[in-house]
Short mmCIF file of C-alpha atoms in Angstrom, two decimals:
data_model
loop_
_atom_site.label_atom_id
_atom_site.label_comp_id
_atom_site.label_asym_id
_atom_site.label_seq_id
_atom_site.Cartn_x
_atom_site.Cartn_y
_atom_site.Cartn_z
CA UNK Z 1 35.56 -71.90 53.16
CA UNK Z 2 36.17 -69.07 55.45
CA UNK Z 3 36.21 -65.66 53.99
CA UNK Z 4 37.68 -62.08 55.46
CA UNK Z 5 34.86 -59.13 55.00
CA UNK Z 6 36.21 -55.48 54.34
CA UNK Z 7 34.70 -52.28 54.31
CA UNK Z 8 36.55 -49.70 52.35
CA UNK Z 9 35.97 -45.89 52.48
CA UNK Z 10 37.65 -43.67 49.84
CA UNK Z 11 37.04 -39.97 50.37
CA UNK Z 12 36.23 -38.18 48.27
CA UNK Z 13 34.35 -40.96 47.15
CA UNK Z 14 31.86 -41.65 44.34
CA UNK Z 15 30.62 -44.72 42.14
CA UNK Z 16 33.36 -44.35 39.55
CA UNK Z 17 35.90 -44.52 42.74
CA UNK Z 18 34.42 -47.48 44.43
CA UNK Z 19 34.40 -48.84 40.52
CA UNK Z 20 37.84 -48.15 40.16
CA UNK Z 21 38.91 -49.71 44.28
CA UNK Z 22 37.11 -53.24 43.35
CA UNK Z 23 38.90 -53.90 39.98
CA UNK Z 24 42.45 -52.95 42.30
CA UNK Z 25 41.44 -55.06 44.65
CA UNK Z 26 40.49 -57.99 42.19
CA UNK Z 27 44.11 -57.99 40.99
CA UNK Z 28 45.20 -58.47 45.14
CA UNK Z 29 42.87 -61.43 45.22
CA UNK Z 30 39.40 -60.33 46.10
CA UNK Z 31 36.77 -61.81 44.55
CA UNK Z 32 33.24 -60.51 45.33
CA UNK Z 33 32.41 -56.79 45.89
CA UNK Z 34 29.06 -54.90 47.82
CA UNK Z 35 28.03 -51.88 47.76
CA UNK Z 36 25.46 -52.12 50.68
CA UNK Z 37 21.66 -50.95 50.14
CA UNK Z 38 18.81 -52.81 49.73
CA UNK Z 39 19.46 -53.81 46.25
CA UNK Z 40 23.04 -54.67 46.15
CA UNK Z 41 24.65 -56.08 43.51
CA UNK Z 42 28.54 -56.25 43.27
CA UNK Z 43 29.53 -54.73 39.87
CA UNK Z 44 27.34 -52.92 37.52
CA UNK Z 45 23.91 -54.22 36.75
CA UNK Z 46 24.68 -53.35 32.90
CA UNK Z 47 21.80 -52.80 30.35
CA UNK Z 48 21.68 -51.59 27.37
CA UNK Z 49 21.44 -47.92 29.02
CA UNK Z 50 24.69 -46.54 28.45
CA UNK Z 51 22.75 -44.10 31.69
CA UNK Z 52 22.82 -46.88 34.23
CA UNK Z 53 24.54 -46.27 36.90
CA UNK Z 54 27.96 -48.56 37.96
CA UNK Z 55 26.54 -49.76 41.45
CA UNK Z 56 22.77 -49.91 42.35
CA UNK Z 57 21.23 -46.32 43.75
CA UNK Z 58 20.45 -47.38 47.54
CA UNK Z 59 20.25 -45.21 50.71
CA UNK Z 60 23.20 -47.22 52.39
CA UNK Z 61 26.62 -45.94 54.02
CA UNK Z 62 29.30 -44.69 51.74
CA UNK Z 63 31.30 -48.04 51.22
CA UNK Z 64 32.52 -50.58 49.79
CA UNK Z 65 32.31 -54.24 50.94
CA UNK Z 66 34.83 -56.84 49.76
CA UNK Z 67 35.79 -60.36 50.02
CA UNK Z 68 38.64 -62.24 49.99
CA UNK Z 69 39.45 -65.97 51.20
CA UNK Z 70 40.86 -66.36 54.29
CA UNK Z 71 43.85 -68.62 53.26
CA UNK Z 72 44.25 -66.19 50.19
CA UNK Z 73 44.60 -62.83 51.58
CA UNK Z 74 47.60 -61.38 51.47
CA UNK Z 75 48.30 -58.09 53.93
CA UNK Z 76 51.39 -57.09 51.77
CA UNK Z 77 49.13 -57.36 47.96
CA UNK Z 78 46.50 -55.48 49.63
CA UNK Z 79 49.11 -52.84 50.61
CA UNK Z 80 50.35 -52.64 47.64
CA UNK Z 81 47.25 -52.29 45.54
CA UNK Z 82 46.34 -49.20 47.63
CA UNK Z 83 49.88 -47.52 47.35
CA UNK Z 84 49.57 -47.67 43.35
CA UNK Z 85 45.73 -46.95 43.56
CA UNK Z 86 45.25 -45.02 39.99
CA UNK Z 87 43.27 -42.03 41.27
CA UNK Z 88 45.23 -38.91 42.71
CA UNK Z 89 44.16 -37.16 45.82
CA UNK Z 90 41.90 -40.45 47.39
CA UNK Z 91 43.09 -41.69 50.30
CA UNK Z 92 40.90 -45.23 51.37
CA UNK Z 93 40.44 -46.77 54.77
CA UNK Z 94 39.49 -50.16 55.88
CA UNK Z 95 38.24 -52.07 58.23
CA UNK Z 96 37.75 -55.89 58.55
CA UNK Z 97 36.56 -59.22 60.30
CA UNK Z 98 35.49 -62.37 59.58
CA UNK Z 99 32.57 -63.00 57.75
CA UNK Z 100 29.63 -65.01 58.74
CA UNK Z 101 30.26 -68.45 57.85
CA UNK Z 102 28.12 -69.30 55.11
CA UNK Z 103 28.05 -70.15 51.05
CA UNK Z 104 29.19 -66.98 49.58
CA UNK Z 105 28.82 -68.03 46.00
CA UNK Z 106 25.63 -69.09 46.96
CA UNK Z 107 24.95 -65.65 48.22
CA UNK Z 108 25.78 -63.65 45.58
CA UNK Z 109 24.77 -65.76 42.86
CA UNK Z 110 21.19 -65.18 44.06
CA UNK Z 111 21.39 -62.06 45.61
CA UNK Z 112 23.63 -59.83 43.22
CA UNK Z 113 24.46 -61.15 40.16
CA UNK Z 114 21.33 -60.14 37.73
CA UNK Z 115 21.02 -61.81 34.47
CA UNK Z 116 22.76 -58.98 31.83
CA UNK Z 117 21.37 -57.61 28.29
CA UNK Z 118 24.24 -55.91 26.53
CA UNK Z 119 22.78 -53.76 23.22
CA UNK Z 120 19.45 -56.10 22.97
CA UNK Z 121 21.12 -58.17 21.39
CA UNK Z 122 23.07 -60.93 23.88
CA UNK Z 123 22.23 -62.02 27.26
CA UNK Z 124 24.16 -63.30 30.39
CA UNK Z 125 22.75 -65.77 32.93
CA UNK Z 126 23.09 -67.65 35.65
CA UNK Z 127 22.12 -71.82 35.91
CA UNK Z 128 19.93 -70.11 38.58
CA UNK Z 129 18.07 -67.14 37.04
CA UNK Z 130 14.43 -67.72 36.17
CA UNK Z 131 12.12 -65.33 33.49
CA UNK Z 132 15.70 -64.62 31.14
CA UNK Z 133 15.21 -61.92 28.89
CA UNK Z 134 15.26 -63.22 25.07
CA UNK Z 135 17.83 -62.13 22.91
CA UNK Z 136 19.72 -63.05 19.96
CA UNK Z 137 22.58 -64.82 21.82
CA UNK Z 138 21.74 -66.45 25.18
CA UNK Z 139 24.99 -67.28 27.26
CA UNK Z 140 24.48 -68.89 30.56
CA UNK Z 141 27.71 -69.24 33.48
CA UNK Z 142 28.30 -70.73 36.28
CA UNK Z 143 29.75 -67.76 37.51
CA UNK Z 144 32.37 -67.75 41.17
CA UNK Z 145 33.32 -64.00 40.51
CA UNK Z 146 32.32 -60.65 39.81
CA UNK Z 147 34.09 -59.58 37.04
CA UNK Z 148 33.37 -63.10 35.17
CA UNK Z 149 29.87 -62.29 34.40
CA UNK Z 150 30.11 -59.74 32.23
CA UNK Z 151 28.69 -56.64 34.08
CA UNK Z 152 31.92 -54.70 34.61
CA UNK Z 153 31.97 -51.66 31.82
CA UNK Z 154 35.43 -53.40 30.23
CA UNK Z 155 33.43 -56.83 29.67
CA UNK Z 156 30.34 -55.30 28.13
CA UNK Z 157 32.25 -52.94 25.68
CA UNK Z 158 34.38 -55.59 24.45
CA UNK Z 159 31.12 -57.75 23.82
CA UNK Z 160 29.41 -54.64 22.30
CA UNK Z 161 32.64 -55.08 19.72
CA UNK Z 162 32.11 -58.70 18.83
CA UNK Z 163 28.63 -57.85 18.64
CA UNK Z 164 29.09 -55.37 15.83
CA UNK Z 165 32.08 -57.42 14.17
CA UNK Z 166 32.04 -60.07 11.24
CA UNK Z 167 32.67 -62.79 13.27
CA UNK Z 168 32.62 -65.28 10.39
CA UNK Z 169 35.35 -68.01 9.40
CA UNK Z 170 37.97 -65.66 12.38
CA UNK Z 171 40.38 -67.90 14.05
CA UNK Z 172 39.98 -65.61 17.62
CA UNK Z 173 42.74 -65.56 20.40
CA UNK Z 174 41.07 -64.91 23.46
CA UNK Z 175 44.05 -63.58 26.43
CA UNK Z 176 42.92 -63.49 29.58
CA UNK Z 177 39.48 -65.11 28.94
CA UNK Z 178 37.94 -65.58 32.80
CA UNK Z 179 34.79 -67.41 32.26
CA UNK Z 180 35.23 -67.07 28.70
CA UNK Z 181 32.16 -65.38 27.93
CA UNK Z 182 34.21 -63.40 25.24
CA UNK Z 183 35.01 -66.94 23.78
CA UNK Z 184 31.68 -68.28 23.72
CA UNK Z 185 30.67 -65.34 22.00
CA UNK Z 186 32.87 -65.32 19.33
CA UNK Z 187 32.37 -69.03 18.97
CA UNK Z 188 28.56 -68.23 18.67
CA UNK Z 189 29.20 -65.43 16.10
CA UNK Z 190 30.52 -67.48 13.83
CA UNK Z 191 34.13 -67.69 14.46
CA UNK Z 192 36.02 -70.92 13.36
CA UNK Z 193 38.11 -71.08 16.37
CA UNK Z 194 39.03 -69.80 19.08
CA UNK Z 195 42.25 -69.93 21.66
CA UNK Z 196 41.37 -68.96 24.75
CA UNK Z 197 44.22 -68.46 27.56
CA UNK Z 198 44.41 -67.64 31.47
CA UNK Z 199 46.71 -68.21 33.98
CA UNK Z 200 44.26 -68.92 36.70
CA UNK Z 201 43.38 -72.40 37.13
CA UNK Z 202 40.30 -71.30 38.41
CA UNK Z 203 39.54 -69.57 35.02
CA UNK Z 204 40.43 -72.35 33.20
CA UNK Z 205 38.18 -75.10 34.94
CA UNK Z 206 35.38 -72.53 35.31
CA UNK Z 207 35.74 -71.96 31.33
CA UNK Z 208 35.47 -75.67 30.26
CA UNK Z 209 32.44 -75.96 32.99
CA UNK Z 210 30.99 -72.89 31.00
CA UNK Z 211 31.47 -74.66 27.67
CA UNK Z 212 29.51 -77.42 28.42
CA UNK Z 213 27.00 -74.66 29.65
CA UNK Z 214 26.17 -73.45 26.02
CA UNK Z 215 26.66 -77.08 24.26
CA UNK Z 216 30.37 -75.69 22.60
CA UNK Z 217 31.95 -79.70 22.32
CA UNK Z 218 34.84 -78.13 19.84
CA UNK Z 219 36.32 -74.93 18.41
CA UNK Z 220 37.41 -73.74 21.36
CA UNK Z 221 40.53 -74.50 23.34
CA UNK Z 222 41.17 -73.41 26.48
CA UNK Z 223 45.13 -73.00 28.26
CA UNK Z 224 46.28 -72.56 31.19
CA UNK Z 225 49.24 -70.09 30.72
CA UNK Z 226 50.80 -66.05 30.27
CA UNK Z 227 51.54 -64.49 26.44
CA UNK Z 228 54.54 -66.96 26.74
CA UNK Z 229 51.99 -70.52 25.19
CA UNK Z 230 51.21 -68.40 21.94
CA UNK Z 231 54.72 -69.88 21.00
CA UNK Z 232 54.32 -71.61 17.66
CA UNK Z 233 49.92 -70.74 17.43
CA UNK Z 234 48.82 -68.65 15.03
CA UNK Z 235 47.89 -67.49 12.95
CA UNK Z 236 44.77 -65.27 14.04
CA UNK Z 237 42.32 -63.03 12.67
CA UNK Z 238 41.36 -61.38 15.60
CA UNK Z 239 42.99 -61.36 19.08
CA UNK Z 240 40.50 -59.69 22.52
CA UNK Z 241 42.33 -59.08 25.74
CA UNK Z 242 40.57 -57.56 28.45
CA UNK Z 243 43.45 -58.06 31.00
CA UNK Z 244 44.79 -54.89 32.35
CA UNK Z 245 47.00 -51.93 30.96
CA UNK Z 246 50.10 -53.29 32.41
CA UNK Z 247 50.02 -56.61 31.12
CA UNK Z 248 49.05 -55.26 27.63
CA UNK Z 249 52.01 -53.02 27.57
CA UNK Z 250 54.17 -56.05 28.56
CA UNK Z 251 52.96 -58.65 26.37
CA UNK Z 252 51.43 -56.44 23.06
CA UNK Z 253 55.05 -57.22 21.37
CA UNK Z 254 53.78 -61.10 21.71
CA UNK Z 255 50.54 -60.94 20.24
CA UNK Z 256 51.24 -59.17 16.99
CA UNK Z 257 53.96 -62.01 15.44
CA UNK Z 258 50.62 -64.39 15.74
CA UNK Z 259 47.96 -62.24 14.29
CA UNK Z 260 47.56 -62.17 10.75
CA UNK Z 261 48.03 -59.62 7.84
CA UNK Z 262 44.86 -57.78 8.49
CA UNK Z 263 43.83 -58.84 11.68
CA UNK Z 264 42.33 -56.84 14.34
CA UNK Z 265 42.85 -56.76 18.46
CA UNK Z 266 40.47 -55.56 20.67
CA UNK Z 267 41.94 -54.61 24.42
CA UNK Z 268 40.16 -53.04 27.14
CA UNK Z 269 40.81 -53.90 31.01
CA UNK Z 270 42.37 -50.09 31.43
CA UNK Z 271 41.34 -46.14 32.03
CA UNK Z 272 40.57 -43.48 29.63
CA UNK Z 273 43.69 -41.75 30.48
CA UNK Z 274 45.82 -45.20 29.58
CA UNK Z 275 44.80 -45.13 25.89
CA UNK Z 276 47.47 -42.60 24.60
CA UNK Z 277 50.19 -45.01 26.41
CA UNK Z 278 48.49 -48.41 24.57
CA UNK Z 279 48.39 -46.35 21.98
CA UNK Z 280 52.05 -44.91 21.39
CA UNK Z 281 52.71 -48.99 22.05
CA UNK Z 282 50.75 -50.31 19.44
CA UNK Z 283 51.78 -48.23 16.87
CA UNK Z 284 55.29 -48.39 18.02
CA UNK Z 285 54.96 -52.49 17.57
CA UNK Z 286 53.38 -51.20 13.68
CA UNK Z 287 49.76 -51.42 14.85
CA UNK Z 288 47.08 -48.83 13.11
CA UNK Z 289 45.01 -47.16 15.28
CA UNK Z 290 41.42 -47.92 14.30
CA UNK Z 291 39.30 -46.81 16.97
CA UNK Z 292 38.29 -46.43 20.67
CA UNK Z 293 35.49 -46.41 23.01
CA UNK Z 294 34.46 -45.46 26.36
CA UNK Z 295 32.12 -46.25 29.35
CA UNK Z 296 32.56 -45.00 32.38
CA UNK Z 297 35.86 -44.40 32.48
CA UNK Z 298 36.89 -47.50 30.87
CA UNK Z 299 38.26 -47.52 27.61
CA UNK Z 300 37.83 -50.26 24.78
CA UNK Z 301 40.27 -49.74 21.91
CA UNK Z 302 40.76 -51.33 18.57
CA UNK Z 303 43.28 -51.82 16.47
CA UNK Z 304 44.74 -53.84 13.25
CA UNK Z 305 47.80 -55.18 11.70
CA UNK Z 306 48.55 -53.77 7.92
#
């Protein structure tokens, strides 16, 4: 397939801006992100270093590199995405051309995506990587994207949380599940079951391919659909939505008639400076606050139905 390469320059600029520039331009249909250097990868290399930096430390211009399917790209989404960019006083310029045609995925599958060890405890790999770290919980991907693997700050906080939770006997509702790596943890952890839903046909596919991955033959079901398919499921113990803050605000009021007396949600996907508004939702929908976390700049919140 042919893809478009851009190069975007925010000034001021900075690793939390270029951070911030690929997950806007994920929502306008981007899928892989560079920062050049000699070690490039396209989202953060995450450890259990809550130090690391976002983007690899290279000596390499002060960029970003993303790309985006020919037949995809749409000059009015990208325009769009910039005029609503979240961070006042950067202004970003672009440039772009055709890439070299050759197998992207294959490219940054072995060139940028490293396998990922969140808290010790639970590692993400590639069919590909070789020497895996041993941990606890061992989830390998087929991954096609950069924000399905797990590396970007919301992903590894909201694993941190299932990590630290009593998964045991939960019936989970996974919204917006990607690769479902959030799934396939829970399912690991001990949850009974687990609904996971996307409205990317891509995600779904990718998901069931992922399944078979980590030998999951039942307990999770995957759906292609918005908030709207929760109509008539339910009830669940605990409901994770890494999505983004706008589609939280919208569709919140739909996930708390399906979660049970007692359960607990888990949403991340947005800024620090969006918790007070996903907040004053929540508890406006009867929703206790429980807690929140950050990393980054991204914020991981939780909270639970009385």
């Amino acid at each position: 397939m042919k893809y478009l390469e851009f190069t975007f320059r925010a000034t001021p600029s900075g690793e939390a801006v270029y951070d911030v520039l690929a997950a806007v331009l994920a929502e306008a249909g981007f899928d892989s992100f560079v920062r050049p250097g000699a070690a490039e990868i396209p989202v953060a290399q995450r450890t259990d270093d809550p130090e690391a930096p976002l983007f690899a430390e290279t000596e390499a211009e002060d960029a970003l590199k993303a790309y985006v399917q020919r037949d995809l790209f749409s000059p009015e989404a990208l325009d769009a995405a910039l005029a609503a960019f979240p961070l006042d006083g950067v202004r970003v310029d672009y440039d772009f051309a055709e890439a070299e045609d050759r197998d992207w995925n294959e490219e940054w599958e072995q060139n940028y995506f490293q396998p990922l060890v969140v808290d010790g405890r639970c590692v993400i790999a590639g069919t590909f990587h070789k020497n895996v770290p041993r941990a606890e919980y061992h989830i390998t991907i087929d991954p096609r994207m950069s924000f399905g693997t797990g590396h970007h700050a919301t992903t590894s906080q909201m694993i941190s949380e299932l990590l630290e939770a009593d998964l045991a006997g939960l019936r989970v509702l996974d919204m917006g599940c990607g690769t479902s790596i959030l799934a396939i943890l829970a399912r690991m952890r001990g949850a009974v079951s687990c609904l996971a839903v996307d409205n990317d046909e891509w995600c779904v596919k990718n998901s069931l391919e992922n399944l078979a991955l980590n030998h999951i033959a039942e307990g999770v079901e995957i759906v292609l659909g918005d908030a709207s398919a929760l109509a008539g499921r339910g009830p669940f113990d605990l409901v994770i939505a890494n999505i983004n803050r706008n589609i939280l605000l919208r569709d919140l009021a739909l996930y708390v008639p399906v979660m049970a007396s007692g359960a607990s949600v888990l949403m991340s996907g947005f800024y620090d400076a969006d918790v007070p508004l996903l907040r004053a939702e929540a508890e406006r929908l009867g929703l206790v606050f429980d807690h929140a976390r950050s990393l980054d700049g991204w914020a991981c919140t939780a909270f639970r139905k009385p």
